[in-house]
């Protein structure tokens, strides 16, 4: 515009050129700020300077005759393209300011210098019809920009969510690995170390042991080896779950008989600890289930109940037929668990505070995690209710129909 008005002796036109020069210098300053990385501040300055430019041309120099005020309609759309979505409030403020200025100039009397003619060949370019045409084009660009930006943001949000889930999974795997090595280095090493130390001592001092002492020592070693074997079974099963090599193999069998056999398996251990082990299985309930997984569930639950029940306590195993499933409960009169322990019970990365039984029996916390996983493999439910000093009740269900 400055070049258009350059070759003239009119002081008003010269004033316009100076005015435009100042605005351009400020705009260059805004671009420099943009190059320094302050994009939002730069956009704010550019929108402000251009608004000031057209307001000055309309109200100070040429009034409404030249139609500069029509460009406020275009300026109202500019921030909707130049600003990011997080600055939408600022964009709407600039939109409202430009729209208000357009209405103000259109409804006002204009400049006192309206007698200053503007070159007629340029008035057609600045006519309202041309401005409205450009306005519609820019409005289309704004809509396209918003749609493209929305798609990009949705894609970025989806990628960010997937990345977060992957990171959480990696953290879970890393914590599980640390817990795995902790179990091997501590829970597995301790009983093996005890057995090894006793065997070394027994080898050197065997002639000094009486028959009763040997019997007692063998019983202790038997207890330790059972603990190690159970722990190894759980570790191997858990590692197979992590590698995805365990598959559900359903067989049509009697779960009642399966419960009875596992109760009989632990009857001697319960009797040795003077615990009353009761099995209330009346009906012969037949359904589809994986025998190995059910064995693992029952053995872990019964073993845990014996471990955390003191001498003279009681353990009751019930099997009840429901309309769509069979419900198995293992309830003991043991030491129970606190709310904190219950909260972190199924997290492999959390070492439970109450892993020692009533007589110092050790546990890794893996058993219940395996039980819950195997029940979920059967599309069943697994729940534990307990409070400190009031025993524990573990319930799981296996549906009759499974996909």
Coordinates of C-alpha atoms in Angstrom, one line a residue:
X1 CA 0.0 0.0 0.0
X2 CA 2.9 2.3 0.7
X3 CA 4.3 1.7 -2.8
X4 CA 0.9 2.5 -4.3
X5 CA 0.8 5.9 -2.6
X6 CA 4.5 6.8 -2.9
X7 CA 4.6 9.2 -5.9
X8 CA 2.4 11.9 -4.5
X9 CA 2.9 15.3 -3.0
X10 CA -0.1 15.0 -0.7
X11 CA 0.9 15.2 3.0
X12 CA -1.8 12.8 4.0
X13 CA -0.5 10.2 1.7
X14 CA 3.0 10.7 3.0
X15 CA 1.6 10.4 6.5
X16 CA 0.1 7.1 5.5
X17 CA 3.5 5.9 4.2
X18 CA 5.2 6.8 7.5
X19 CA 2.4 5.1 9.5
X20 CA 2.8 2.0 7.4
X21 CA 6.5 2.0 7.8
X22 CA 6.2 2.1 11.6
X23 CA 3.7 -0.8 11.6
X24 CA 6.1 -2.8 9.3
X25 CA 9.0 -2.2 11.7
X26 CA 6.9 -3.5 14.6
X27 CA 5.8 -6.5 12.5
X28 CA 9.5 -7.3 11.7
X29 CA 10.2 -7.1 15.5
X30 CA 7.3 -9.6 16.0
X31 CA 8.8 -11.9 13.4
X32 CA 12.2 -11.7 15.2
X33 CA 10.5 -12.8 18.4
X34 CA 8.9 -15.6 16.5
X35 CA 12.3 -16.7 15.2
X36 CA 13.5 -16.8 18.8
X37 CA 10.8 -19.3 19.6
X38 CA 8.1 -17.1 21.2
X39 CA 5.4 -18.0 18.7
X40 CA 2.4 -17.1 20.8
X41 CA 3.8 -13.6 21.7
X42 CA 4.7 -13.0 18.0
X43 CA 1.2 -14.0 16.9
X44 CA -0.3 -11.7 19.5
X45 CA 1.8 -8.7 18.3
X46 CA 1.2 -9.3 14.6
X47 CA -2.6 -9.4 15.1
X48 CA -2.4 -6.3 17.3
X49 CA -0.3 -4.3 14.8
X50 CA -2.4 -5.2 11.7
X51 CA -5.6 -4.3 13.7
X52 CA -4.1 -0.9 14.6
X53 CA -3.1 -0.4 10.9
X54 CA -6.6 -0.8 9.5
X55 CA -8.2 1.1 12.4
X56 CA -5.9 4.0 11.7
X57 CA -6.5 3.9 7.9
X58 CA -10.3 3.8 8.5
X59 CA -10.7 6.4 11.3
X60 CA -7.7 8.8 10.8
X61 CA -6.9 8.9 7.1
X62 CA -9.6 7.7 4.7
X63 CA -12.8 7.1 6.7
X64 CA -15.2 4.5 5.4
X65 CA -14.8 5.4 1.8
X66 CA -11.8 3.2 1.1
X67 CA -13.4 0.2 2.8
X68 CA -10.4 -0.6 5.0
X69 CA -12.7 -1.4 7.9
X70 CA -14.0 -4.4 5.9
X71 CA -10.7 -6.1 6.5
X72 CA -11.6 -6.4 10.2
X73 CA -13.8 -9.3 9.1
X74 CA -10.7 -11.1 7.7
X75 CA -8.6 -10.1 10.8
X76 CA -11.2 -11.7 13.0
X77 CA -10.4 -15.1 11.4
X78 CA -6.6 -14.8 11.4
X79 CA -6.0 -15.8 15.1
X80 CA -8.2 -18.9 14.5
X81 CA -5.5 -20.1 12.1
X82 CA -2.3 -18.7 13.7
X83 CA -3.0 -19.7 17.3
X84 CA -2.9 -23.2 18.7
X85 CA -5.9 -24.8 20.2
X86 CA -4.6 -24.2 23.8
X87 CA -4.7 -20.5 23.1
X88 CA -8.3 -20.6 21.8
X89 CA -9.4 -18.0 24.5
X90 CA -6.9 -15.4 23.2
X91 CA -8.1 -16.2 19.6
X92 CA -11.7 -15.6 20.6
X93 CA -10.8 -12.3 22.3
X94 CA -9.0 -11.0 19.1
X95 CA -12.0 -12.3 17.0
X96 CA -14.4 -10.3 19.2
X97 CA -12.2 -7.2 19.1
X98 CA -12.0 -7.1 15.3
X99 CA -15.7 -7.8 14.9
X100 CA -16.5 -4.9 17.3
X101 CA -14.1 -2.6 15.4
X102 CA -15.8 -3.5 12.1
X103 CA -19.2 -2.6 13.5
X104 CA -17.9 0.5 15.2
X105 CA -16.3 1.9 12.0
X106 CA -19.3 0.8 9.8
X107 CA -21.8 2.6 12.1
X108 CA -19.6 5.7 12.8
X109 CA -19.3 8.9 10.8
X110 CA -15.7 8.0 9.9
X111 CA -12.7 10.5 9.7
X112 CA -12.9 14.2 9.5
X113 CA -10.6 13.9 6.4
X114 CA -13.1 12.0 4.3
X115 CA -12.6 14.7 1.6
X116 CA -9.1 13.3 0.9
X117 CA -9.6 11.1 -2.2
X118 CA -8.3 7.6 -2.3
X119 CA -7.2 6.4 -5.8
X120 CA -10.3 5.2 -7.4
X121 CA -8.7 2.2 -9.2
X122 CA -8.1 0.6 -5.8
X123 CA -11.6 1.2 -4.4
X124 CA -13.0 -1.7 -6.3
X125 CA -10.3 -4.1 -4.9
X126 CA -11.4 -3.0 -1.4
X127 CA -15.1 -3.3 -2.1
X128 CA -17.4 -5.2 0.3
X129 CA -18.2 -7.9 -2.2
X130 CA -14.5 -8.7 -2.6
X131 CA -13.9 -8.7 1.2
X132 CA -16.9 -11.1 1.7
X133 CA -15.5 -13.4 -0.9
X134 CA -12.1 -13.5 0.7
X135 CA -13.9 -13.9 4.1
X136 CA -15.7 -17.0 2.9
X137 CA -12.5 -18.4 1.6
X138 CA -10.7 -17.8 4.9
X139 CA -13.6 -19.2 6.8
X140 CA -13.3 -22.4 4.8
X141 CA -9.6 -22.5 5.6
X142 CA -10.3 -22.0 9.3
X143 CA -12.8 -25.0 9.2
X144 CA -10.3 -27.2 7.3
X145 CA -7.5 -26.1 9.7
X146 CA -9.7 -27.0 12.8
X147 CA -10.6 -30.4 11.3
X148 CA -6.9 -31.2 10.4
X149 CA -5.7 -30.0 13.8
X150 CA -8.4 -32.0 15.6
X151 CA -7.3 -35.2 13.7
X152 CA -3.7 -34.5 14.5
X153 CA -4.4 -33.9 18.2
X154 CA -6.6 -37.1 18.4
X155 CA -3.8 -39.0 16.7
X156 CA -1.2 -37.6 19.1
X157 CA -3.5 -38.2 22.1
X158 CA -3.9 -41.8 21.0
X159 CA -0.2 -42.3 20.5
X160 CA 0.5 -40.7 23.9
X161 CA -2.0 -43.1 25.5
X162 CA -0.5 -46.1 23.8
X163 CA 3.0 -45.0 24.8
X164 CA 1.8 -44.6 28.4
X165 CA 0.3 -48.0 28.4
X166 CA 3.4 -49.5 27.0
X167 CA 5.5 -47.7 29.6
X168 CA 3.3 -49.0 32.4
X169 CA 3.5 -52.5 31.0
X170 CA 7.3 -52.3 30.8
X171 CA 7.4 -51.0 34.3
X172 CA 5.2 -53.9 35.5
X173 CA 7.5 -56.4 33.7
X174 CA 10.6 -54.8 35.2
X175 CA 9.0 -54.9 38.7
X176 CA 8.0 -58.5 38.2
X177 CA 11.5 -59.4 37.1
X178 CA 13.0 -57.7 40.2
X179 CA 10.4 -59.5 42.4
X180 CA 11.3 -62.8 40.7
X181 CA 15.0 -62.5 41.4
X182 CA 14.1 -61.3 45.0
X183 CA 12.2 -64.5 45.5
X184 CA 14.9 -66.7 44.1
X185 CA 17.7 -64.9 46.0
X186 CA 15.9 -64.8 49.4
X187 CA 12.8 -67.1 49.7
X188 CA 14.3 -70.0 47.8
X189 CA 17.9 -69.6 49.1
X190 CA 16.9 -69.5 52.8
X191 CA 15.3 -73.0 53.2
X192 CA 17.9 -74.6 50.9
X193 CA 20.6 -73.0 53.0
X194 CA 19.1 -74.4 56.2
X195 CA 18.9 -77.9 54.7
X196 CA 22.5 -77.7 53.4
X197 CA 23.9 -76.4 56.7
X198 CA 22.1 -79.2 58.7
X199 CA 23.3 -81.9 56.3
X200 CA 26.9 -80.6 56.6
X201 CA 26.6 -80.7 60.4
X202 CA 24.9 -84.1 60.4
X203 CA 27.6 -85.6 58.2
X204 CA 30.3 -84.5 60.6
X205 CA 28.4 -85.3 63.9
X206 CA 26.1 -88.1 62.9
X207 CA 27.4 -90.5 65.7
X208 CA 26.3 -88.0 68.3
X209 CA 22.6 -87.9 67.3
X210 CA 20.0 -90.0 69.0
X211 CA 17.2 -91.7 67.0
X212 CA 14.6 -89.2 68.2
X213 CA 16.9 -86.2 67.2
X214 CA 17.4 -87.8 63.7
X215 CA 13.6 -88.3 63.4
X216 CA 13.0 -84.6 64.4
X217 CA 15.7 -83.3 62.0
X218 CA 14.3 -85.3 59.1
X219 CA 10.8 -84.0 59.8
X220 CA 12.2 -80.4 59.7
X221 CA 14.1 -81.1 56.5
X222 CA 10.9 -82.6 55.0
X223 CA 9.0 -79.4 55.9
X224 CA 11.7 -77.2 54.3
X225 CA 11.8 -79.3 51.1
X226 CA 8.0 -79.2 50.8
X227 CA 8.2 -75.4 51.1
X228 CA 10.9 -75.2 48.4
X229 CA 9.1 -77.6 46.1
X230 CA 5.8 -75.6 46.4
X231 CA 7.7 -72.4 45.8
X232 CA 9.5 -73.8 42.7
X233 CA 6.1 -75.0 41.4
X234 CA 4.7 -71.5 41.7
X235 CA 7.7 -69.9 40.2
X236 CA 7.7 -72.2 37.2
X237 CA 4.0 -71.8 36.7
X238 CA 4.2 -68.0 36.9
X239 CA 7.1 -67.9 34.4
X240 CA 5.0 -70.0 32.0
X241 CA 2.2 -67.5 32.4
X242 CA 4.5 -64.6 31.6
X243 CA 5.8 -66.3 28.5
X244 CA 2.2 -67.2 27.4
X245 CA 2.9 -70.9 27.2
X246 CA 0.0 -71.9 29.5
X247 CA -3.2 -72.7 27.7
X248 CA -6.5 -73.7 29.2
X249 CA -7.3 -77.4 28.6
X250 CA -10.9 -78.0 29.6
X251 CA -12.1 -81.5 30.7
X252 CA -15.5 -82.6 31.8
X253 CA -14.9 -83.8 35.3
X254 CA -16.3 -83.8 38.8
X255 CA -15.0 -80.7 40.7
X256 CA -16.4 -82.2 43.9
X257 CA -14.0 -85.1 43.6
X258 CA -11.1 -82.8 42.7
X259 CA -11.8 -80.8 45.9
X260 CA -11.9 -84.0 48.1
X261 CA -8.6 -85.3 46.7
X262 CA -6.8 -82.0 47.4
X263 CA -8.2 -81.9 50.9
X264 CA -7.0 -85.4 51.6
X265 CA -3.6 -84.4 50.3
X266 CA -3.2 -81.8 53.0
X267 CA -5.0 -83.7 55.8
X268 CA -1.8 -85.0 57.3
X269 CA -0.2 -81.5 57.3
X270 CA -3.3 -80.1 59.0
X271 CA -3.3 -82.9 61.6
X272 CA 0.4 -82.3 62.3
X273 CA -0.5 -78.7 63.2
X274 CA -3.6 -79.8 65.1
X275 CA -5.9 -78.0 62.7
X276 CA -9.4 -79.3 62.0
X277 CA -9.8 -79.5 58.2
X278 CA -13.5 -79.9 57.2
X279 CA -14.6 -80.6 53.6
X280 CA -18.3 -79.9 53.0
X281 CA -18.8 -81.3 49.5
X282 CA -22.2 -83.0 49.2
X283 CA -23.2 -82.9 45.6
X284 CA -21.2 -84.5 42.8
X285 CA -20.8 -81.4 40.6
X286 CA -19.6 -82.0 37.1
X287 CA -18.5 -79.3 34.7
X288 CA -15.8 -78.3 32.3
X289 CA -12.5 -77.1 33.8
X290 CA -8.7 -77.4 33.6
X291 CA -7.7 -80.0 36.2
X292 CA -4.1 -78.8 36.5
X293 CA -5.2 -75.2 37.1
X294 CA -7.9 -76.2 39.6
X295 CA -5.3 -78.3 41.5
X296 CA -3.0 -75.3 41.7
X297 CA -5.8 -73.1 43.0
X298 CA -7.0 -75.5 45.6
X299 CA -3.5 -76.5 46.8
X300 CA -2.4 -72.9 47.2
X301 CA -5.6 -71.9 49.0
X302 CA -5.5 -74.9 51.4
X303 CA -1.8 -74.6 52.0
X304 CA -2.2 -70.8 52.8
X305 CA -5.0 -71.6 55.2
X306 CA -2.9 -74.1 57.1
X307 CA 0.1 -71.8 57.1
X308 CA -1.7 -68.8 58.6
X309 CA -4.0 -70.8 61.0
X310 CA -2.7 -71.4 64.5
X311 CA -2.7 -74.7 66.3
X312 CA -6.2 -75.7 67.4
X313 CA -7.8 -73.6 64.5
X314 CA -10.3 -74.6 61.9
X315 CA -10.4 -74.6 58.1
X316 CA -13.7 -75.3 56.2
X317 CA -13.9 -75.9 52.5
X318 CA -17.4 -75.6 50.9
X319 CA -18.6 -76.3 47.4
X320 CA -22.0 -74.9 46.5
X321 CA -23.9 -75.3 43.2
X322 CA -25.3 -72.0 41.9
X323 CA -27.7 -71.4 39.0
X324 CA -24.8 -70.6 36.5
X325 CA -21.7 -71.6 38.3
X326 CA -20.1 -73.6 41.1
X327 CA -18.8 -71.6 44.1
X328 CA -15.9 -72.9 46.2
X329 CA -14.9 -71.2 49.5
X330 CA -11.9 -71.8 51.8
X331 CA -12.4 -70.2 55.2
X332 CA -10.0 -70.3 58.1
X333 CA -9.8 -69.0 61.7
X334 CA -6.3 -67.7 61.2
X335 CA -4.5 -64.4 61.8
X336 CA -6.2 -62.7 58.9
X337 CA -4.9 -59.7 56.8
X338 CA -4.9 -56.0 57.1
X339 CA -6.5 -53.6 54.6
X340 CA -3.0 -52.6 53.4
X341 CA -2.1 -56.2 52.7
X342 CA -5.3 -56.9 50.9
X343 CA -4.8 -53.8 48.7
X344 CA -1.5 -55.0 47.4
X345 CA -2.2 -58.7 47.5
X346 CA -2.3 -59.3 43.7
X347 CA 0.7 -57.1 42.8
X348 CA 3.8 -59.1 42.0
X349 CA 6.0 -56.0 42.5
X350 CA 4.9 -55.7 46.1
X351 CA 6.4 -58.0 48.8
X352 CA 3.7 -58.7 51.3
X353 CA 4.3 -57.8 55.0
X354 CA 2.7 -60.9 56.4
X355 CA 4.5 -63.7 54.4
X356 CA 5.4 -65.6 57.6
X357 CA 2.9 -68.2 58.9
X358 CA 1.9 -68.8 62.5
X359 CA 4.9 -71.0 63.0
X360 CA 7.4 -69.2 60.8
X361 CA 6.3 -70.8 57.5
X362 CA 7.6 -68.7 54.6
X363 CA 5.7 -67.6 51.5
X364 CA 6.4 -65.6 48.4
X365 CA 2.9 -64.1 47.7
X366 CA 2.9 -65.8 44.2
X367 CA 0.3 -68.4 45.1
X368 CA -2.8 -66.1 45.3
X369 CA -1.7 -64.3 42.1
X370 CA -1.6 -67.6 40.3
X371 CA -5.0 -68.5 41.8
X372 CA -6.6 -65.3 40.6
X373 CA -5.1 -65.6 37.1
X374 CA -6.3 -69.3 36.7
X375 CA -9.8 -68.4 37.9
X376 CA -10.0 -65.6 35.4
X377 CA -8.8 -68.0 32.7
X378 CA -12.0 -70.0 33.5
X379 CA -14.1 -66.7 33.2
X380 CA -14.8 -67.0 36.9
X381 CA -14.6 -64.6 39.8
X382 CA -12.1 -64.5 42.7
X383 CA -12.6 -62.6 46.0
X384 CA -11.0 -62.4 49.4
X385 CA -12.5 -61.0 52.6
X386 CA -10.4 -60.7 55.7
X387 CA -9.6 -58.6 58.7
X388 CA -6.7 -58.7 61.2
X389 CA -7.2 -61.5 63.8
X390 CA -10.5 -62.7 62.4
X391 CA -9.4 -65.2 59.8
X392 CA -9.8 -65.1 56.0
X393 CA -12.4 -66.2 53.5
X394 CA -11.4 -66.9 49.9
X395 CA -14.1 -67.5 47.3
X396 CA -13.9 -68.4 43.6
X397 CA -16.4 -69.4 41.0
X398 CA -16.2 -71.5 37.9
X399 CA -19.1 -71.0 35.4
X400 CA -20.9 -74.1 33.9
X401 CA -20.8 -72.6 30.4
X402 CA -17.5 -71.3 29.1
X403 CA -16.6 -69.9 25.7

